[in-house]
PDB file of C-alpha atoms and ligand atoms in Angstrom:
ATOM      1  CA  UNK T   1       2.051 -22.524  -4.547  1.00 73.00           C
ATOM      2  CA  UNK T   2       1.503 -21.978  -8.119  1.00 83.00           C
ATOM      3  CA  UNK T   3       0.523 -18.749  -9.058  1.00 93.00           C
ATOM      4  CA  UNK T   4      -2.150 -17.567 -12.086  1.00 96.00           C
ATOM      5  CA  UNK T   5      -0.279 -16.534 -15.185  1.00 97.00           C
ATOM      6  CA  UNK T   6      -2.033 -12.800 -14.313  1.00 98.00           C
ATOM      7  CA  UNK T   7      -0.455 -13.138 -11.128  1.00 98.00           C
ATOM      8  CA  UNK T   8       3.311 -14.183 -12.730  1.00 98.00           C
ATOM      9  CA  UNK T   9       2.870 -10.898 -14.841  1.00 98.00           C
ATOM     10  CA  UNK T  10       2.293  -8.726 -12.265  1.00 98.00           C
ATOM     11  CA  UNK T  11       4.979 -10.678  -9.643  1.00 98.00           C
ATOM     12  CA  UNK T  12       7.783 -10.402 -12.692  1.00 98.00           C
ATOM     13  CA  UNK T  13       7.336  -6.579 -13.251  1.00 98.00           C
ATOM     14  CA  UNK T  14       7.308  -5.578  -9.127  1.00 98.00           C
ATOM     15  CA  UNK T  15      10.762  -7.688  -8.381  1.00 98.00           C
ATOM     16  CA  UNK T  16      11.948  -6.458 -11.451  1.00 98.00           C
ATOM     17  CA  UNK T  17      11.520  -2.702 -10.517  1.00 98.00           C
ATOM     18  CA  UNK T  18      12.379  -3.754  -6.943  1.00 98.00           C
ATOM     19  CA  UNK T  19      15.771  -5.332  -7.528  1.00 98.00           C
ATOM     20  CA  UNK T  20      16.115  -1.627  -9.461  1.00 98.00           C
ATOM     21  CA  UNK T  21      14.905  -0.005  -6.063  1.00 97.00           C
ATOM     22  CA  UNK T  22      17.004  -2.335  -4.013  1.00 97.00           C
ATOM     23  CA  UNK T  23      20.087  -1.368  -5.786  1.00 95.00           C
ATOM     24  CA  UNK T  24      19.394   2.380  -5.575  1.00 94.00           C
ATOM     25  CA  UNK T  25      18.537   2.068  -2.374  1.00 94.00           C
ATOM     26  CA  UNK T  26      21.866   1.100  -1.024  1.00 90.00           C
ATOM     27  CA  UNK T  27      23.136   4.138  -2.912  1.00 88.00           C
ATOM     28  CA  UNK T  28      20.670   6.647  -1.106  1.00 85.00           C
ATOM     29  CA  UNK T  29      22.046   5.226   2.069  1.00 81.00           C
ATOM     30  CA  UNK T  30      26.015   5.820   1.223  1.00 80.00           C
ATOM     31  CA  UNK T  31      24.239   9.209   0.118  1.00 77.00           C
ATOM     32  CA  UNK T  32      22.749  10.814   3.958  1.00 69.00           C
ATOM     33  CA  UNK T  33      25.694  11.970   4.922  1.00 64.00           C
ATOM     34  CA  UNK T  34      26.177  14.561   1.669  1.00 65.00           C
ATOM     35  CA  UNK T  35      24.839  17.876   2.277  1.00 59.00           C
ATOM     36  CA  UNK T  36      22.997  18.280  -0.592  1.00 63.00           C
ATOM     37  CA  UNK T  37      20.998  14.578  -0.339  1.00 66.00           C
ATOM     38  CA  UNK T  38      20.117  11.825  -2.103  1.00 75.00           C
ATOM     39  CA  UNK T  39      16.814  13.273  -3.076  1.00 79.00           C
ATOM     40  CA  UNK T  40      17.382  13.987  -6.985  1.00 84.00           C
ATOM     41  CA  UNK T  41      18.234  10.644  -6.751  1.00 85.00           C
ATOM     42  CA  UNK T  42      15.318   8.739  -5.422  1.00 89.00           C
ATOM     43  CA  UNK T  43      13.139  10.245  -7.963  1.00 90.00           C
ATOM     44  CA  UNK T  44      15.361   9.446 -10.425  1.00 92.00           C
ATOM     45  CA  UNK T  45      14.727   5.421  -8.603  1.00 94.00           C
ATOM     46  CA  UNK T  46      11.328   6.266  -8.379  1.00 95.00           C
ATOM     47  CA  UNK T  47      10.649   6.742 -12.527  1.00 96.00           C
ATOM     48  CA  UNK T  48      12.994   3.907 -13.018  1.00 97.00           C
ATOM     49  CA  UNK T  49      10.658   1.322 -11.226  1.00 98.00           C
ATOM     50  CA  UNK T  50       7.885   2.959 -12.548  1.00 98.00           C
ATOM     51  CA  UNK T  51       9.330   2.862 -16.137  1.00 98.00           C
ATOM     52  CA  UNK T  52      10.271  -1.371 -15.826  1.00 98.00           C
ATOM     53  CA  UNK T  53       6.882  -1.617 -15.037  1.00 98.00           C
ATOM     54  CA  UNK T  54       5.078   0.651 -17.290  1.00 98.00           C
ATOM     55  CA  UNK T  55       7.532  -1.963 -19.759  1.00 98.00           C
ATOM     56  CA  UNK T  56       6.712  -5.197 -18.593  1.00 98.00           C
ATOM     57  CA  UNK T  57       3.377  -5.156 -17.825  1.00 98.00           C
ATOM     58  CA  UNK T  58       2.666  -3.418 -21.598  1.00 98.00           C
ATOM     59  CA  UNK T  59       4.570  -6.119 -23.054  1.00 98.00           C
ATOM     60  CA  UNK T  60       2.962  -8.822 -21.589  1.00 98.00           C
ATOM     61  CA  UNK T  61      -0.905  -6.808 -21.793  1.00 98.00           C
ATOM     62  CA  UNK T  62      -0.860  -4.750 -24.661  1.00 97.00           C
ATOM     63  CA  UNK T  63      -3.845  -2.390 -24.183  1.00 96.00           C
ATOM     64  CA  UNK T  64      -4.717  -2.498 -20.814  1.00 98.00           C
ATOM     65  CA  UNK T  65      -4.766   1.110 -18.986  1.00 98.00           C
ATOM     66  CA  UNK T  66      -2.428   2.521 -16.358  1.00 98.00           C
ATOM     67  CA  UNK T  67      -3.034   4.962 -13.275  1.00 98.00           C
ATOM     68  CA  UNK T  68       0.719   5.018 -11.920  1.00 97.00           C
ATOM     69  CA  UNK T  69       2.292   7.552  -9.922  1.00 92.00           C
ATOM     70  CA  UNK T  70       4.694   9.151 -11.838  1.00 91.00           C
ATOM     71  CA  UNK T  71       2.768   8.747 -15.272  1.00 94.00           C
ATOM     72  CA  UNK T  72      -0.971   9.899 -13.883  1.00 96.00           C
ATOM     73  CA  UNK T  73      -3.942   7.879 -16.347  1.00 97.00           C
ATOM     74  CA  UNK T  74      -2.996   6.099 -19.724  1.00 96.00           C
ATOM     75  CA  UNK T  75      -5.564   5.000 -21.425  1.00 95.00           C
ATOM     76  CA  UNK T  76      -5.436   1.583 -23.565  1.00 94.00           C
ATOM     77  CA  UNK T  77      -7.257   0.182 -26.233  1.00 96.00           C
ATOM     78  CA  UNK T  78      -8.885  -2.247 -23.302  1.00 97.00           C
ATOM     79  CA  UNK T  79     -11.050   0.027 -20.990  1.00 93.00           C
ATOM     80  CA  UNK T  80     -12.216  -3.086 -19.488  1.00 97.00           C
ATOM     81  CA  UNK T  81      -8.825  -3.394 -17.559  1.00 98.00           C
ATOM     82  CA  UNK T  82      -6.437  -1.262 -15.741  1.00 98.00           C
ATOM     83  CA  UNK T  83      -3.388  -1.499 -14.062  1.00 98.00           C
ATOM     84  CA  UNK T  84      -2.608   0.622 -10.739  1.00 98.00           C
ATOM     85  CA  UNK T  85       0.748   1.151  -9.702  1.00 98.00           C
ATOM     86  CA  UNK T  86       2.704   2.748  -7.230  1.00 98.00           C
ATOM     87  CA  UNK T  87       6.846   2.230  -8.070  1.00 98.00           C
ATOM     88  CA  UNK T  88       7.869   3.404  -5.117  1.00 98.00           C
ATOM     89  CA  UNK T  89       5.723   3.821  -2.159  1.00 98.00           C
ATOM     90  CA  UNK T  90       7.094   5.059   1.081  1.00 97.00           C
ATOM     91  CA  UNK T  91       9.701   7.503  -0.766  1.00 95.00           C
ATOM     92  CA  UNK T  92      10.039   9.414   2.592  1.00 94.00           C
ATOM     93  CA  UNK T  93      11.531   6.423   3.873  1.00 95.00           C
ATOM     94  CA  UNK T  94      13.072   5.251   0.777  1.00 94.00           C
ATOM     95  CA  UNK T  95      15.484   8.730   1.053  1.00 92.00           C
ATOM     96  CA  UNK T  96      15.642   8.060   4.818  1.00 91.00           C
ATOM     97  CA  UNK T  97      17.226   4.911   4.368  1.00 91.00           C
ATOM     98  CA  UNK T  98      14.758   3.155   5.941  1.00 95.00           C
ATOM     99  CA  UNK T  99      14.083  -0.318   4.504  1.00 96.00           C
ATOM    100  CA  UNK T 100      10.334   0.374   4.629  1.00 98.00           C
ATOM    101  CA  UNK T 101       9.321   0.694   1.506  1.00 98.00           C
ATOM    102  CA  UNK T 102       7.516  -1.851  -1.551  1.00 98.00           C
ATOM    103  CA  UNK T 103       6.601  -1.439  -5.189  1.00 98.00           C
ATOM    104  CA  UNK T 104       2.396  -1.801  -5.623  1.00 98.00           C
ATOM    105  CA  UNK T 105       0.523  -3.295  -8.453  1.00 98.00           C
ATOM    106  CA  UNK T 106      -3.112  -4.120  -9.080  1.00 98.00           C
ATOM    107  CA  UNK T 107      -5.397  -4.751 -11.499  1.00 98.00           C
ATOM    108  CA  UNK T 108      -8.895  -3.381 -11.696  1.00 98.00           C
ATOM    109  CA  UNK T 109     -10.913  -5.741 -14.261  1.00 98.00           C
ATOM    110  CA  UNK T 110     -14.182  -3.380 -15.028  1.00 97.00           C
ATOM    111  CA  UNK T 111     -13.818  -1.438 -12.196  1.00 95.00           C
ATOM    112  CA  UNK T 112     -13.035  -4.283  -9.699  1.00 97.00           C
ATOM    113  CA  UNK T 113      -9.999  -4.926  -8.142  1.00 98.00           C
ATOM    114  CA  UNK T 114      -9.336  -8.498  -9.250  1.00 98.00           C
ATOM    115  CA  UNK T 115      -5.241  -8.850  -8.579  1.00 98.00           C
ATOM    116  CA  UNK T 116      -2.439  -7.148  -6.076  1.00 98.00           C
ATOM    117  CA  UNK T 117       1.285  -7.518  -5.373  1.00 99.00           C
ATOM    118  CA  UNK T 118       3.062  -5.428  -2.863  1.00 99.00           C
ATOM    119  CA  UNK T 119       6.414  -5.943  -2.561  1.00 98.00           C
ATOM    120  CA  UNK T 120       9.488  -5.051  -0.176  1.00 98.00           C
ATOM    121  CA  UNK T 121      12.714  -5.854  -1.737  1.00 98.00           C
ATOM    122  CA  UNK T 122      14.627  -4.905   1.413  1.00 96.00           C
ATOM    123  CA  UNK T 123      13.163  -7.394   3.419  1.00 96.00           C
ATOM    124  CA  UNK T 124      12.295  -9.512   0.087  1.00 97.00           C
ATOM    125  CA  UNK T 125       8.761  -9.842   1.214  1.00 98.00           C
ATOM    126  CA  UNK T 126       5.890 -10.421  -1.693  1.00 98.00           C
ATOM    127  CA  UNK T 127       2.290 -10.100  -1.094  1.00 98.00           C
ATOM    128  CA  UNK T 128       0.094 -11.215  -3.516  1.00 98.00           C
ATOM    129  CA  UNK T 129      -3.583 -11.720  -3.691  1.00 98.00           C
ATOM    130  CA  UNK T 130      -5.937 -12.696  -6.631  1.00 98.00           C
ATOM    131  CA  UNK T 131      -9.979 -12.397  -6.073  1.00 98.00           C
ATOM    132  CA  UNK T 132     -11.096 -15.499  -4.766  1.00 97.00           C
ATOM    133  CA  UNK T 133      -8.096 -17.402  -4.295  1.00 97.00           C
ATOM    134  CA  UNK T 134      -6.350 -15.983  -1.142  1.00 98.00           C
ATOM    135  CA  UNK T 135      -3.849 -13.847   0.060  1.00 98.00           C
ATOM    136  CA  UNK T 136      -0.253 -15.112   0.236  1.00 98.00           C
ATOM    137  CA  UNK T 137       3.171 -13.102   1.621  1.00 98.00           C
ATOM    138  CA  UNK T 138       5.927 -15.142  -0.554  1.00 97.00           C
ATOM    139  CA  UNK T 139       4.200 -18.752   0.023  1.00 93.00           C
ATOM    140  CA  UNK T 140       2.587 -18.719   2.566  1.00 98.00           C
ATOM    141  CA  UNK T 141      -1.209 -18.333   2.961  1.00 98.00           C
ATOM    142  CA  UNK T 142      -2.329 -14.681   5.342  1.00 98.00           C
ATOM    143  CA  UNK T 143      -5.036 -14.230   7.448  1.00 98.00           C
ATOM    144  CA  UNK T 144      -5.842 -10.746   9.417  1.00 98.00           C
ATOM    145  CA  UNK T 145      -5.434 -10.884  13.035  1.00 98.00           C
ATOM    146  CA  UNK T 146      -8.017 -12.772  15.108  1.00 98.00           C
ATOM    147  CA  UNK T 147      -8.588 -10.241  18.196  1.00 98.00           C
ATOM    148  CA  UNK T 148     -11.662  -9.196  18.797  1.00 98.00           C
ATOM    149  CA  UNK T 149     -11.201  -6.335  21.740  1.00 98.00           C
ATOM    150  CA  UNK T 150      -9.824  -2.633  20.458  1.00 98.00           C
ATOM    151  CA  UNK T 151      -7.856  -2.397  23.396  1.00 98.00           C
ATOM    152  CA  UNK T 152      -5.880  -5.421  22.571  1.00 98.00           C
ATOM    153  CA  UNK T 153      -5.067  -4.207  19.673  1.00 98.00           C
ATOM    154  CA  UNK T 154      -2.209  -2.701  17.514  1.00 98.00           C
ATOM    155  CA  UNK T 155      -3.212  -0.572  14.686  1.00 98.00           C
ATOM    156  CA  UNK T 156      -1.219   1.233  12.268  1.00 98.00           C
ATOM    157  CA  UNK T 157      -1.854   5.166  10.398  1.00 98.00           C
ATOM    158  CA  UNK T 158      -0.763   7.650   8.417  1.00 97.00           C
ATOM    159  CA  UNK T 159       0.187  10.982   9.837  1.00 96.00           C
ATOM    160  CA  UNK T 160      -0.339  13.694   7.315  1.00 92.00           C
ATOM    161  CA  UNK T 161       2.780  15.541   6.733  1.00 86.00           C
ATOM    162  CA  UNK T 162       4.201  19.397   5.929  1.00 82.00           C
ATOM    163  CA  UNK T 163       1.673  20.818   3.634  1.00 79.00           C
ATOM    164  CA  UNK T 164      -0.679  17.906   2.926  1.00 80.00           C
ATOM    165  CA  UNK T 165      -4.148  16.570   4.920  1.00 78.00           C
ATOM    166  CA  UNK T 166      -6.324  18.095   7.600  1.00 86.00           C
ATOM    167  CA  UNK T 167      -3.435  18.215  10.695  1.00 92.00           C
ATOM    168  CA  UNK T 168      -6.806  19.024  12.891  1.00 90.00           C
ATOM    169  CA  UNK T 169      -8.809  16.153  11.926  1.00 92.00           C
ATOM    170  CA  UNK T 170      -5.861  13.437  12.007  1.00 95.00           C
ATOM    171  CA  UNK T 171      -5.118  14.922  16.007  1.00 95.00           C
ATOM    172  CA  UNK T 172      -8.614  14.238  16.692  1.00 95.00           C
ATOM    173  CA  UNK T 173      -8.763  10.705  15.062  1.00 96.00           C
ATOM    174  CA  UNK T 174      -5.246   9.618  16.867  1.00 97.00           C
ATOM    175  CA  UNK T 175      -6.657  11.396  20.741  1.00 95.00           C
ATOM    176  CA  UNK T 176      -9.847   9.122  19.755  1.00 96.00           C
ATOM    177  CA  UNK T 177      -7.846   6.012  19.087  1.00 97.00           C
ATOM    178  CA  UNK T 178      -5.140   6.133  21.631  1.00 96.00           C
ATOM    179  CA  UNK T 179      -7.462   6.223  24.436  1.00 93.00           C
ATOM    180  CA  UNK T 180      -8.651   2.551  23.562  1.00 97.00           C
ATOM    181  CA  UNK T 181      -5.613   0.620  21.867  1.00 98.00           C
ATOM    182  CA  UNK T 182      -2.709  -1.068  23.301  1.00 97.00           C
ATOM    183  CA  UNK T 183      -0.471   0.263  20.462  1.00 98.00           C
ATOM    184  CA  UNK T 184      -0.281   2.509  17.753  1.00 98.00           C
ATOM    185  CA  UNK T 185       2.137   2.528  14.587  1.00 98.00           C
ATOM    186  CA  UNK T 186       3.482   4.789  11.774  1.00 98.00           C
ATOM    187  CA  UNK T 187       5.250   2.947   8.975  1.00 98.00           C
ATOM    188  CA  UNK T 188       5.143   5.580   6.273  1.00 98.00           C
ATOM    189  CA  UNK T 189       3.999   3.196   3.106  1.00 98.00           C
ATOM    190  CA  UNK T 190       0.355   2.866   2.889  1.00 98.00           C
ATOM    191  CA  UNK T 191       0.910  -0.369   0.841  1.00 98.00           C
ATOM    192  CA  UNK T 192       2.485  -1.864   3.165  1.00 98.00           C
ATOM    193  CA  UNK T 193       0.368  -1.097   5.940  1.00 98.00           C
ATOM    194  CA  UNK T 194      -2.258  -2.710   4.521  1.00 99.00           C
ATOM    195  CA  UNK T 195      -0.323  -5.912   3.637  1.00 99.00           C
ATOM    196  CA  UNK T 196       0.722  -5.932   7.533  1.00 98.00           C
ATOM    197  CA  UNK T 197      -3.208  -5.939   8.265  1.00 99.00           C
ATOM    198  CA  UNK T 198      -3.632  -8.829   5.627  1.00 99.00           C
ATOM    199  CA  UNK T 199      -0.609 -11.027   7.551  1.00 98.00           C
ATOM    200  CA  UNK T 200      -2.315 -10.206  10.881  1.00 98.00           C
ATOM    201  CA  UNK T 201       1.034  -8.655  12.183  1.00 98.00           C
ATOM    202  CA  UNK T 202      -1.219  -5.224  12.482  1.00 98.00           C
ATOM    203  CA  UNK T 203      -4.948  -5.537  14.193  1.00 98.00           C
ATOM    204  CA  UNK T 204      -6.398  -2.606  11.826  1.00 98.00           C
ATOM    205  CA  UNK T 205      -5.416   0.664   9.872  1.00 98.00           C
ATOM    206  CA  UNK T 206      -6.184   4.247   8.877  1.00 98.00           C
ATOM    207  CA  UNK T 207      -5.082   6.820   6.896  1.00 97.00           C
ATOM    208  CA  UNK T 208      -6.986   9.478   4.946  1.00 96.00           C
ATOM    209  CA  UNK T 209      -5.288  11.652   2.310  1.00 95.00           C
ATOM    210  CA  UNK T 210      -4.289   8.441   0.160  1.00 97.00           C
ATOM    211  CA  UNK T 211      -3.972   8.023  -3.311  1.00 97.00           C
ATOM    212  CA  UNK T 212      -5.625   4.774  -5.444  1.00 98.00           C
ATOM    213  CA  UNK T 213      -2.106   3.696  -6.062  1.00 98.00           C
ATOM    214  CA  UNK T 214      -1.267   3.302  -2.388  1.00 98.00           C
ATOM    215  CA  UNK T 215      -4.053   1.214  -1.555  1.00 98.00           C
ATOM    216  CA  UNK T 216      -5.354  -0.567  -4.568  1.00 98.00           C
ATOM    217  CA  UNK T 217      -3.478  -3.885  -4.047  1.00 99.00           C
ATOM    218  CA  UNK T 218      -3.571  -3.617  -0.076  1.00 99.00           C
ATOM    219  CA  UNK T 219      -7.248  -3.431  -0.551  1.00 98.00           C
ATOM    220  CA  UNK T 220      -7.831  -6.445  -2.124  1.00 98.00           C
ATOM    221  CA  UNK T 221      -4.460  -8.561   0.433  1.00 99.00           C
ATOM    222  CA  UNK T 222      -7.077  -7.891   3.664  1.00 98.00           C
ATOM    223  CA  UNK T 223     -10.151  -8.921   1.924  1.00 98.00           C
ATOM    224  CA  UNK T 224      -8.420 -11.988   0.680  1.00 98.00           C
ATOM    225  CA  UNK T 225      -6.765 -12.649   3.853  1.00 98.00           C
ATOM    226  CA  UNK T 226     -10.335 -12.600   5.641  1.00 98.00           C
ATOM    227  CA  UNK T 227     -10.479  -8.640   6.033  1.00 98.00           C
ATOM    228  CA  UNK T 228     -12.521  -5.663   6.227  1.00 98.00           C
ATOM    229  CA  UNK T 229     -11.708  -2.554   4.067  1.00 98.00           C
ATOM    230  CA  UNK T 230     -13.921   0.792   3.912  1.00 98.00           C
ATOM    231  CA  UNK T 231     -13.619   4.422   3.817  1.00 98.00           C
ATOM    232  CA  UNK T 232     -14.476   6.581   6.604  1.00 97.00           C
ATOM    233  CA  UNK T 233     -17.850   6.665   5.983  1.00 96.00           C
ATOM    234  CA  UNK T 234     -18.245   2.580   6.024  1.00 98.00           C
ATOM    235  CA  UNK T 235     -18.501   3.297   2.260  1.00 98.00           C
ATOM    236  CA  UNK T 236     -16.578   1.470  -0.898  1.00 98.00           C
ATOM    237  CA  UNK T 237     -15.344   4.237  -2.274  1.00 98.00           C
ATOM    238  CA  UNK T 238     -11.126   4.444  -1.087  1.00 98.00           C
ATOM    239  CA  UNK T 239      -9.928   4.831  -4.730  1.00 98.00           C
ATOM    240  CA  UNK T 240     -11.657   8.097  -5.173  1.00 97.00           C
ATOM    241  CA  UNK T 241     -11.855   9.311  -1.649  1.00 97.00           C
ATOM    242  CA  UNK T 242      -8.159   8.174  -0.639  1.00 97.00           C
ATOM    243  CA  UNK T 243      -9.604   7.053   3.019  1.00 97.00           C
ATOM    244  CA  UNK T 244      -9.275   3.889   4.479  1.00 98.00           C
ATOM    245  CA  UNK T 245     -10.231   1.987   7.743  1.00 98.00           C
ATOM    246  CA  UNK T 246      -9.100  -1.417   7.712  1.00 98.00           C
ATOM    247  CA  UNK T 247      -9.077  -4.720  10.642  1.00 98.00           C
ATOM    248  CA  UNK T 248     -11.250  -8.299  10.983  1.00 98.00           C
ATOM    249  CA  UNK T 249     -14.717  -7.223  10.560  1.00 98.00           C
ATOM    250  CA  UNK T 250     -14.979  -6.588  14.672  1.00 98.00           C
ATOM    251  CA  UNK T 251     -11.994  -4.689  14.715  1.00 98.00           C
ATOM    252  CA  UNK T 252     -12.931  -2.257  11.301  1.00 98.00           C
ATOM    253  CA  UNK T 253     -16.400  -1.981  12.971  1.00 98.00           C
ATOM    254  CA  UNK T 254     -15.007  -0.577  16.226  1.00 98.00           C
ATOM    255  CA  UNK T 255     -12.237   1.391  14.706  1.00 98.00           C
ATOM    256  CA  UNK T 256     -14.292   3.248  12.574  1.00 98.00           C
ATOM    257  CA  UNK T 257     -16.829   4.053  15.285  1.00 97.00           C
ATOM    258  CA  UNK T 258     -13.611   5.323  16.890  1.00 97.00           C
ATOM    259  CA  UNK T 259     -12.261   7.493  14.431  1.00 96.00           C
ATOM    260  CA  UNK T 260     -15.457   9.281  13.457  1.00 93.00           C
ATOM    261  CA  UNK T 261     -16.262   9.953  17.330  1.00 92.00           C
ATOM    262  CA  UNK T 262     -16.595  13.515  17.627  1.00 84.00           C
ATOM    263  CA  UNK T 263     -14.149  15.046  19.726  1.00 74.00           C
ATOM    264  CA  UNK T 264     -16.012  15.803  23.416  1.00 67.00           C
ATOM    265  CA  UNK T 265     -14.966  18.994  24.818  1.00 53.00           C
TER     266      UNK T 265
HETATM  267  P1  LIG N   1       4.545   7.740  -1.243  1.00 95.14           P
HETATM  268  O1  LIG N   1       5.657   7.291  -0.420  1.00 95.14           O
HETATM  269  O2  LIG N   1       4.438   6.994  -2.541  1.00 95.14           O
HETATM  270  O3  LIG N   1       4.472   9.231  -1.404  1.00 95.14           O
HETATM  271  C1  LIG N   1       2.350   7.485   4.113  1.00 95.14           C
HETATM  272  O4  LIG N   1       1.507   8.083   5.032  1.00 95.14           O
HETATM  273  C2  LIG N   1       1.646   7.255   2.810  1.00 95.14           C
HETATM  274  O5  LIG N   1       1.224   8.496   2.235  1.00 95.14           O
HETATM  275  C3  LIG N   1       2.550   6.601   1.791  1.00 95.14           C
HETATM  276  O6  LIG N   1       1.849   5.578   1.184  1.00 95.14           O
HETATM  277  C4  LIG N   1       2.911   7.721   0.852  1.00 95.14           C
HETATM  278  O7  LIG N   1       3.173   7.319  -0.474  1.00 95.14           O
HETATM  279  C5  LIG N   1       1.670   8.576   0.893  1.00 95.14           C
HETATM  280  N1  LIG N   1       1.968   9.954   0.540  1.00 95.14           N
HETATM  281  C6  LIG N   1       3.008  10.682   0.933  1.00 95.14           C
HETATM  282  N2  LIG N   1       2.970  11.912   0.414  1.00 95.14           N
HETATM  283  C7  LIG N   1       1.864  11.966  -0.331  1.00 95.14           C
HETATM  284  C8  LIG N   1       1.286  12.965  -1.142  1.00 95.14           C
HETATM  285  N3  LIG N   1       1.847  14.157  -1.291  1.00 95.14           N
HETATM  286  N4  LIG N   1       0.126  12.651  -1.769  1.00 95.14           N
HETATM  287  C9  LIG N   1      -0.437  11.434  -1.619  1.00 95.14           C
HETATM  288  N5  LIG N   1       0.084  10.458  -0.880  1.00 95.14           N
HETATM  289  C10 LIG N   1       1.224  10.704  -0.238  1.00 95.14           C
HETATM  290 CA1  LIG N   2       2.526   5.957  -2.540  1.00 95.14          CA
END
C-alpha cells in the first residue's frame, strides 16, 4: 500500500513516540509491584511521546497548529491546518500495565479532519485513514461491521471515572443499551475504540466526556472504513462537545435512539 507523503509524516512521528511508549511501558510493568507506583513515571512517558511528536511533525510542517494533550493549543503561522494529538491515550491502562493503549494523530485542514493514525505499539497495530482514500490497520483495507440487528451486536463505551462525567446519565445510557445488545465492552482508550469500530471487530461505540484529541483520528478511521460518527444529538459537533455515537449507519441510527431513550420509571 503506498501511503501519501502527509500520511508518512504523521505514521513516522506516532511509531516514533510509540517505540518511546513501548519501551516505558515495559518499565511501568516491572514498576506495579512498588508501593509508591509507576505513576510519576507514565507522565513523564506521556510528555516524552508528546514531545517526539510536537518535534517531528514541526520539522516536517513548519507552521501548522497543534491541540495536543499535554501542550493545550499552539498556534502556527498556518491557521489553515492543525494537528491533533493525543501521545498517550488510555494512560489508565498504560500505568495498569495493560497493553491497551495507542498514540493519536490527525490533521484538521480548515476545520476538516482530512488525515488520522492511531497506533498501538504493544500489539504493533497502525490505523491510518486519509479523506477519501480509505481506512487501513497496518495494510490492510477496514470496513465497520456489517450487522444490521442491535441485539446482535457488540458495542464498546466509556465509563466515566472518579471525579469526571455525569455517573447518572452514563447508568442510564448503559441500563438502556444492555437491555438490547449481545455484548458490551470497556477498553479504556477512546482512540482505540473507535479504530475497533472502523476494523468491524466492535458493532458501534459511545462515550461522552471526550476530549478532540481522543477522537479526532478515530473519527475520520469509521467514516473511511464505511462508518457513521455523530454526537449525541445526531449532530457534527464531537470535537467541541466530546460525545460520540459511532456503528454502520443502521447500527449508529439505533444506538443513538437507544442511548437518548429516557429512562421509564
Ligand atoms: P486518556 O487515557 O488520554 O486520559 C477512556 O474512557 C477515555 O477517556 C480515554 O480515551 C481517556 O484518555 C479519556 N479520559 C480519561 N480521563 C480523562 C479526563 N480527565 N478528561 C478527558 N478524557 C479523559
Ligand atoms: Ca486521551
Amino acid at each position: 500500500m503506498a501511503r501519501s507523503a502527509l500520511l508518512n509524516v504523521m505514521v513516522q512521528a506516532a511509531m516514533k513516540a510509540g517505540r518511546s511508549l513501548s519501551r516505558d511501558f515495559g518499565e511501568v510493568q516491572n514498576l506495579q509491584v512498588s508501593m509508591k507506583g509507576p505513576g510519576d513515571y507514565v507522565s513523564q512517558a506521556d510528555r516524552k511521546a508528546e514531545d517526539i511528536i510536537f518535534a517531528e511533525l514541526s520539522r516536517a510542517r513548519p507552521g501548522y497548529g497543534f491541540l495536543m494533550e499535554e501542550r493545550g493549543a499552539v498556534s502556527g503561522d498556518d491557521d489553515q491546518h492543525r494537528w491533533i494529538v493525543d501521545p498517550l491515550d488510555g494512560t489508565t491502562n498504560f500505568l495498569h500495565g495493560i497493553p491497551l493503549f495507542s498514540v493519536s494523530v490527525a490533521l484538521e485542514r480548515q476545520g476538516q479532519i482530512v488525515a488520522g493514525v492511531v497506533y498501538n505499539p504493544a500489539m504493533d497495530e497502525l490505523y491510518t485513514a486519509e479523506r477519501g482514500g480509505g481506512a487501513f490497520v497496518n495494510d490492510r483495507r477496514l470496513r465497520v461491521a456489517a450487522r444490521t440487528k442491535l441485539t446482535d451486536t457488540v458495542i464498546g463505551c466509556g465509563v466515566p471515572h472518579l471525579g469526571r462525567g455525569h455517573h447518572g446519565n452514563f447508568l442510564i445510557e448503559l441500563r438502556n443499551v444492555m437491555g438490547e445488545v449481545s455484548g458490551i465492552r470497556r477498553m479504556g482508550s477512546a482512540a482505540l475504540d473507535l479504530a475497533y469500530v472502523a476494523a468491524g471487530r466492535m458493532d458501534g461505540f459511545w462515550e461522552t466526556g471526550l476530549s478532540a484529541w481522543d477522537i479526532a483520528a478515530g473519527i475520520l478511521l469509521i467514516r473511511e472504513a464505511g462508518g457513521f460518527v455523530s454526537d449525541v444529538g445526531g449532530g457534527q459537533t464531537m470535537l467541541e462537545s466530546g460525545a460520540v455515537v459511532a456503528g454502520n449507519e443502521a447500527i449508529h441510527r439505533a444506538l443513538l435512539k437507544t442511548v437518548t431513550k429516557p429512562l421509564k420509571a
